[in-house]
Short mmCIF file of C-alpha atoms in Angstrom, two decimals:
data_model
loop_
_atom_site.label_atom_id
_atom_site.label_comp_id
_atom_site.label_asym_id
_atom_site.label_seq_id
_atom_site.Cartn_x
_atom_site.Cartn_y
_atom_site.Cartn_z
CA UNK A 1 26.47 -0.41 -17.50
CA UNK A 2 29.02 0.11 -15.43
CA UNK A 3 32.31 2.44 -15.36
CA UNK A 4 35.23 0.93 -14.05
CA UNK A 5 38.18 3.29 -14.07
CA UNK A 6 42.02 3.01 -13.05
CA UNK A 7 43.91 5.96 -12.33
CA UNK A 8 41.88 7.65 -15.31
CA UNK A 9 41.93 11.21 -15.54
CA UNK A 10 41.48 14.33 -17.38
CA UNK A 11 44.53 16.37 -17.86
CA UNK A 12 46.40 18.02 -20.65
CA UNK A 13 47.69 16.09 -23.66
CA UNK A 14 49.57 17.98 -26.48
CA UNK A 15 48.37 19.67 -29.48
CA UNK A 16 49.44 19.00 -33.15
CA UNK A 17 47.79 20.52 -36.12
CA UNK A 18 46.56 18.08 -38.70
CA UNK A 19 49.02 18.44 -41.36
CA UNK A 20 51.75 18.88 -39.31
CA UNK A 21 50.99 14.76 -38.11
CA UNK A 22 51.10 13.57 -41.33
CA UNK A 23 53.96 15.28 -42.54
CA UNK A 24 55.94 13.79 -39.60
CA UNK A 25 53.69 10.02 -39.99
CA UNK A 26 54.80 10.24 -43.61
CA UNK A 27 58.56 10.75 -42.68
CA UNK A 28 58.30 7.79 -40.21
CA UNK A 29 56.81 5.77 -43.26
CA UNK A 30 59.26 6.26 -45.49
CA UNK A 31 61.99 5.26 -42.90
CA UNK A 32 59.77 1.61 -42.66
CA UNK A 33 59.16 1.11 -45.97
CA UNK A 34 63.30 1.72 -47.00
CA UNK A 35 63.89 -0.68 -43.68
CA UNK A 36 61.39 -3.13 -44.79
CA UNK A 37 59.59 -3.34 -41.71
CA UNK A 38 56.11 -2.18 -43.25
CA UNK A 39 54.09 -5.20 -42.49
CA UNK A 40 50.94 -5.91 -45.21
CA UNK A 41 47.62 -4.36 -44.62
CA UNK A 42 43.73 -6.12 -44.80
CA UNK A 43 41.88 -3.64 -46.89
CA UNK A 44 39.50 -5.70 -48.84
CA UNK A 45 36.58 -4.00 -50.50
CA UNK A 46 33.59 -5.64 -51.07
CA UNK A 47 30.76 -5.76 -54.36
CA UNK A 48 27.85 -4.38 -52.68
CA UNK A 49 28.16 -1.32 -53.05
CA UNK A 50 26.34 0.58 -56.63
CA UNK A 51 30.18 2.13 -57.02
CA UNK A 52 32.53 -0.19 -54.85
CA UNK A 53 35.30 0.96 -52.83
CA UNK A 54 39.10 0.40 -54.17
CA UNK A 55 42.30 0.59 -52.70
CA UNK A 56 45.67 1.34 -54.52
CA UNK A 57 49.10 0.37 -52.05
CA UNK A 58 51.82 2.44 -52.36
CA UNK A 59 53.51 0.50 -50.10
CA UNK A 60 52.98 1.44 -46.19
CA UNK A 61 50.12 4.19 -48.69
CA UNK A 62 46.42 3.03 -49.46
CA UNK A 63 45.05 4.64 -50.79
CA UNK A 64 41.00 4.50 -50.70
CA UNK A 65 38.94 6.00 -53.56
CA UNK A 66 35.23 5.43 -55.19
CA UNK A 67 32.62 4.35 -53.07
CA UNK A 68 29.31 5.34 -53.81
CA UNK A 69 28.12 8.97 -53.01
CA UNK A 70 24.58 10.05 -52.03
CA UNK A 71 24.42 14.31 -51.16
CA UNK A 72 27.25 15.04 -49.33
CA UNK A 73 28.06 11.39 -48.17
CA UNK A 74 30.27 8.97 -48.75
CA UNK A 75 29.75 5.23 -48.29
CA UNK A 76 32.69 2.25 -48.71
CA UNK A 77 32.55 -0.86 -47.82
CA UNK A 78 35.21 -3.84 -47.38
CA UNK A 79 34.47 -7.37 -45.83
CA UNK A 80 37.75 -6.69 -44.36
CA UNK A 81 40.08 -3.57 -42.57
CA UNK A 82 42.87 -3.97 -40.82
CA UNK A 83 46.06 -1.78 -40.86
CA UNK A 84 49.06 -2.55 -39.28
CA UNK A 85 51.31 0.18 -37.57
CA UNK A 86 53.31 1.88 -40.16
CA UNK A 87 50.57 2.22 -42.78
CA UNK A 88 48.19 4.97 -44.03
CA UNK A 89 44.88 4.59 -44.84
CA UNK A 90 44.24 7.57 -46.86
CA UNK A 91 40.16 8.16 -48.30
CA UNK A 92 40.65 10.24 -50.80
CA UNK A 93 37.47 12.34 -50.92
CA UNK A 94 36.56 15.27 -51.87
CA UNK A 95 35.99 17.91 -50.51
CA UNK A 96 33.11 18.99 -50.06
CA UNK A 97 32.14 15.24 -48.55
CA UNK A 98 30.47 15.91 -45.12
CA UNK A 99 30.64 12.27 -43.82
CA UNK A 100 32.23 9.12 -44.99
CA UNK A 101 30.42 6.28 -43.72
CA UNK A 102 32.89 3.13 -43.86
CA UNK A 103 31.48 -0.66 -42.95
CA UNK A 104 33.25 -3.85 -42.48
CA UNK A 105 30.44 -7.01 -44.19
CA UNK A 106 32.92 -9.66 -43.35
CA UNK A 107 33.04 -11.84 -39.90
CA UNK A 108 36.54 -10.26 -38.44
CA UNK A 109 37.13 -7.70 -35.66
CA UNK A 110 39.00 -4.76 -37.32
CA UNK A 111 42.63 -4.15 -35.82
CA UNK A 112 44.36 -0.36 -36.66
CA UNK A 113 47.38 0.39 -36.05
CA UNK A 114 48.11 2.68 -38.19
CA UNK A 115 46.90 6.44 -39.49
CA UNK A 116 43.21 7.11 -40.60
CA UNK A 117 43.46 10.23 -42.85
CA UNK A 118 40.78 12.19 -45.23
CA UNK A 119 40.35 15.34 -46.55
CA UNK A 120 39.05 18.21 -45.33
CA UNK A 121 36.55 18.68 -42.28
CA UNK A 122 35.13 15.38 -43.16
CA UNK A 123 33.28 13.22 -40.45
CA UNK A 124 34.64 9.50 -40.25
CA UNK A 125 32.31 6.97 -39.44
CA UNK A 126 33.89 2.93 -39.09
CA UNK A 127 31.17 0.83 -38.18
CA UNK A 128 32.43 -3.04 -37.84
CA UNK A 129 29.56 -5.09 -35.43
CA UNK A 130 32.22 -8.15 -35.29
CA UNK A 131 34.87 -5.71 -32.96
CA UNK A 132 37.18 -2.71 -33.50
CA UNK A 133 40.89 -2.43 -31.92
CA UNK A 134 42.54 0.30 -31.96
CA UNK A 135 46.29 -0.44 -30.92
CA UNK A 136 48.98 2.32 -29.83
CA UNK A 137 49.56 3.35 -32.56
CA UNK A 138 46.85 4.15 -33.94
CA UNK A 139 46.57 7.94 -35.49
CA UNK A 140 43.35 10.27 -36.78
CA UNK A 141 44.52 12.68 -39.35
CA UNK A 142 40.54 13.59 -40.16
CA UNK A 143 39.59 17.53 -40.29
CA UNK A 144 35.83 16.71 -38.39
CA UNK A 145 34.45 14.03 -35.69
CA UNK A 146 35.58 10.16 -35.25
CA UNK A 147 32.81 8.14 -34.46
CA UNK A 148 33.76 4.33 -34.14
CA UNK A 149 30.40 1.72 -33.79
CA UNK A 150 30.00 -2.14 -33.36
CA UNK A 151 26.13 -1.22 -34.22
CA UNK A 152 24.76 -3.40 -37.45
CA UNK A 153 23.59 -0.19 -39.12
CA UNK A 154 23.42 3.22 -38.81
CA UNK A 155 20.42 5.17 -39.76
CA UNK A 156 19.04 8.11 -41.51
CA UNK A 157 15.53 9.02 -40.56
CA UNK A 158 13.61 7.43 -42.83
CA UNK A 159 14.91 6.87 -45.95
CA UNK A 160 16.67 3.70 -44.37
CA UNK A 161 20.42 2.48 -42.85
CA UNK A 162 23.76 1.85 -43.73
CA UNK A 163 23.42 -1.89 -43.11
CA UNK A 164 26.79 -3.88 -42.36
CA UNK A 165 25.17 -7.06 -41.16
CA UNK A 166 22.79 -7.54 -44.35
CA UNK A 167 24.59 -4.81 -46.48
CA UNK A 168 22.49 -2.83 -48.22
CA UNK A 169 22.13 -0.27 -51.25
CA UNK A 170 22.65 3.32 -49.65
CA UNK A 171 22.43 5.27 -52.31
CA UNK A 172 18.84 6.74 -50.95
CA UNK A 173 20.81 7.92 -48.15
CA UNK A 174 21.45 11.57 -48.44
CA UNK A 175 20.72 13.04 -44.69
CA UNK A 176 22.83 13.10 -41.74
CA UNK A 177 22.62 9.98 -39.49
CA UNK A 178 20.62 10.47 -37.00
CA UNK A 179 20.95 6.96 -34.80
CA UNK A 180 22.88 3.51 -34.49
CA UNK A 181 20.81 -0.03 -34.71
CA UNK A 182 21.77 -2.75 -32.85
CA UNK A 183 19.08 -6.07 -33.73
CA UNK A 184 21.24 -9.15 -34.52
CA UNK A 185 24.36 -10.93 -32.69
CA UNK A 186 27.70 -10.57 -33.74
CA UNK A 187 29.39 -13.61 -35.85
CA UNK A 188 32.45 -13.43 -32.61
CA UNK A 189 32.78 -13.48 -28.80
CA UNK A 190 34.73 -11.22 -28.73
CA UNK A 191 33.13 -7.98 -30.26
CA UNK A 192 34.42 -4.79 -28.21
CA UNK A 193 35.60 -1.84 -28.72
CA UNK A 194 39.19 -1.19 -27.46
CA UNK A 195 41.58 1.92 -27.60
CA UNK A 196 45.12 1.60 -26.83
CA UNK A 197 46.79 4.63 -27.33
CA UNK A 198 45.85 8.34 -28.31
CA UNK A 199 42.74 9.64 -30.82
CA UNK A 200 43.08 13.30 -31.91
CA UNK A 201 39.97 15.84 -33.55
CA UNK A 202 40.15 18.62 -34.12
CA UNK A 203 38.53 21.91 -31.70
CA UNK A 204 34.97 21.22 -31.42
CA UNK A 205 34.65 18.34 -32.40
CA UNK A 206 33.45 14.59 -31.25
CA UNK A 207 34.67 11.03 -30.33
CA UNK A 208 32.28 8.83 -30.13
CA UNK A 209 32.88 5.03 -29.04
CA UNK A 210 29.62 3.59 -29.79
CA UNK A 211 29.51 -0.30 -28.67
CA UNK A 212 27.93 -2.85 -28.00
CA UNK A 213 26.25 -6.28 -29.60
CA UNK A 214 25.29 -9.48 -28.50
CA UNK A 215 27.61 -12.61 -29.15
CA UNK A 216 26.10 -15.42 -31.14
CA UNK A 217 25.91 -17.68 -26.99
CA UNK A 218 23.29 -14.37 -25.90
CA UNK A 219 25.74 -12.87 -23.99
CA UNK A 220 26.08 -9.35 -23.86
CA UNK A 221 29.92 -8.87 -23.70
CA UNK A 222 30.84 -6.44 -26.67
CA UNK A 223 32.32 -3.79 -23.88
CA UNK A 224 34.47 -0.56 -24.70
CA UNK A 225 37.81 -0.94 -23.04
CA UNK A 226 40.08 2.18 -22.85
CA UNK A 227 43.57 0.98 -21.69
CA UNK A 228 46.29 3.67 -21.34
CA UNK A 229 49.04 1.65 -20.35
CA UNK A 230 51.78 2.63 -23.44
CA UNK A 231 50.06 6.25 -24.41
CA UNK A 232 46.25 6.88 -23.13
CA UNK A 233 44.70 10.06 -24.29
CA UNK A 234 41.34 11.04 -25.91
CA UNK A 235 41.03 14.50 -26.82
CA UNK A 236 38.24 16.50 -28.08
CA UNK A 237 39.32 20.15 -27.00
CA UNK A 238 36.18 22.66 -26.18
CA UNK A 239 34.11 19.17 -28.36
CA UNK A 240 32.20 15.81 -27.01
CA UNK A 241 33.60 12.31 -26.10
CA UNK A 242 30.96 9.93 -25.47
CA UNK A 243 31.65 6.31 -24.71
CA UNK A 244 28.33 4.04 -24.92
CA UNK A 245 26.45 0.62 -25.78
CA UNK A 246 23.29 -1.35 -25.95
CA UNK A 247 23.86 -4.86 -23.78
CA UNK A 248 20.75 -6.01 -25.91
CA UNK A 249 18.70 -4.82 -29.13
CA UNK A 250 18.16 -1.36 -28.84
CA UNK A 251 18.78 1.95 -31.48
CA UNK A 252 20.42 4.90 -29.91
CA UNK A 253 20.41 8.12 -31.15
CA UNK A 254 22.58 10.66 -32.70
CA UNK A 255 22.09 14.61 -32.15
CA UNK A 256 23.95 17.40 -33.52
CA UNK A 257 24.88 20.48 -31.97
CA UNK A 258 22.80 23.25 -33.50
CA UNK A 259 25.61 26.33 -33.76
CA UNK A 260 27.93 23.63 -34.82
CA UNK A 261 27.22 20.05 -36.91
CA UNK A 262 30.49 18.61 -36.23
CA UNK A 263 29.34 18.67 -32.60
CA UNK A 264 27.88 14.84 -31.72
CA UNK A 265 26.66 13.41 -29.00
CA UNK A 266 24.34 9.93 -28.06
CA UNK A 267 21.11 9.65 -26.49
CA UNK A 268 19.78 6.22 -25.16
CA UNK A 269 17.47 4.66 -24.96
CA UNK A 270 15.30 4.41 -21.14
CA UNK A 271 14.65 0.21 -21.31
CA UNK A 272 17.95 -1.24 -22.02
CA UNK A 273 20.83 -1.86 -20.27
CA UNK A 274 24.25 -0.19 -20.63
CA UNK A 275 27.16 -2.09 -21.44
CA UNK A 276 30.49 -1.73 -19.16
CA UNK A 277 33.06 0.73 -20.20
CA UNK A 278 36.92 0.15 -18.65
CA UNK A 279 39.02 3.37 -18.26
CA UNK A 280 42.76 1.52 -17.29
CA UNK A 281 45.73 2.96 -16.70
CA UNK A 282 45.84 6.28 -16.11
CA UNK A 283 43.87 7.42 -19.51
CA UNK A 284 43.42 11.69 -20.04
CA UNK A 285 40.03 12.35 -22.00
CA UNK A 286 41.00 15.94 -22.80
CA UNK A 287 38.35 18.54 -23.48
CA UNK A 288 39.19 21.62 -22.07
CA UNK A 289 39.08 25.27 -24.15
CA UNK A 290 37.71 28.20 -23.40
CA UNK A 291 33.59 27.32 -24.66
CA UNK A 292 34.75 24.24 -22.69
CA UNK A 293 33.45 20.54 -23.52
CA UNK A 294 32.16 17.42 -22.24
CA UNK A 295 32.86 13.82 -21.30
CA UNK A 296 30.08 11.14 -20.99
CA UNK A 297 29.65 7.80 -20.34
#
């Protein structure tokens, strides 16, 4: 793995409470709605779950209901998931849900430039093997950790996996996830994770960007790019920011802190080369706090 940096630093960002951020966002969205400037989101549920996801469009607000519950896990599945500026994708989960898993089963990358929101302290896992672009206007309004990955599937120990390449039934996946699996080529040549804006999570939580996956011509180009040209902060105060992936088939372990289940980290196999990670234009990775934090690539 080669870490490429250009003016990267770890300096202060700024803190906004989740409720304040959502209130501000809704005000901005209302202005866009009345001015007619809101673009159309492309959030299309598929029919691969026992209880399928559904989307209620209310102007720029897209309320995501349904999904299949297994224990404290909630699974959503979409054929397409892209979100333009001035739109909110609101996962309307029950407050006792610990983890939301959202997979994209179609062949296109996800281009997200709006707000991803959920209830309570749930962790949000976003899975698209064909690429994820988080644009300069992307915001997180979640209480837990945020995990973005281009893996083919997320594994749950011996219970099985939640697969985006070969969609399957997750009804028995009741435990916490334990690994990310890369075992099939992506259908898109540009299957990268790109972050071009600011990502914030609450204190003591994690931001994990788990990239990789081979392309149709077997070239390992599934890099991770974080570009601070317009904004450029990743903030997880007293938490963990981890960025990495595999350049070939393999498994990346997912571990949780024994004293803080919302604090997650990755473990990489020794026999598989990591992908390239590029930090450009004064990107700031901020995990500061009285109890410390960690950044890893």
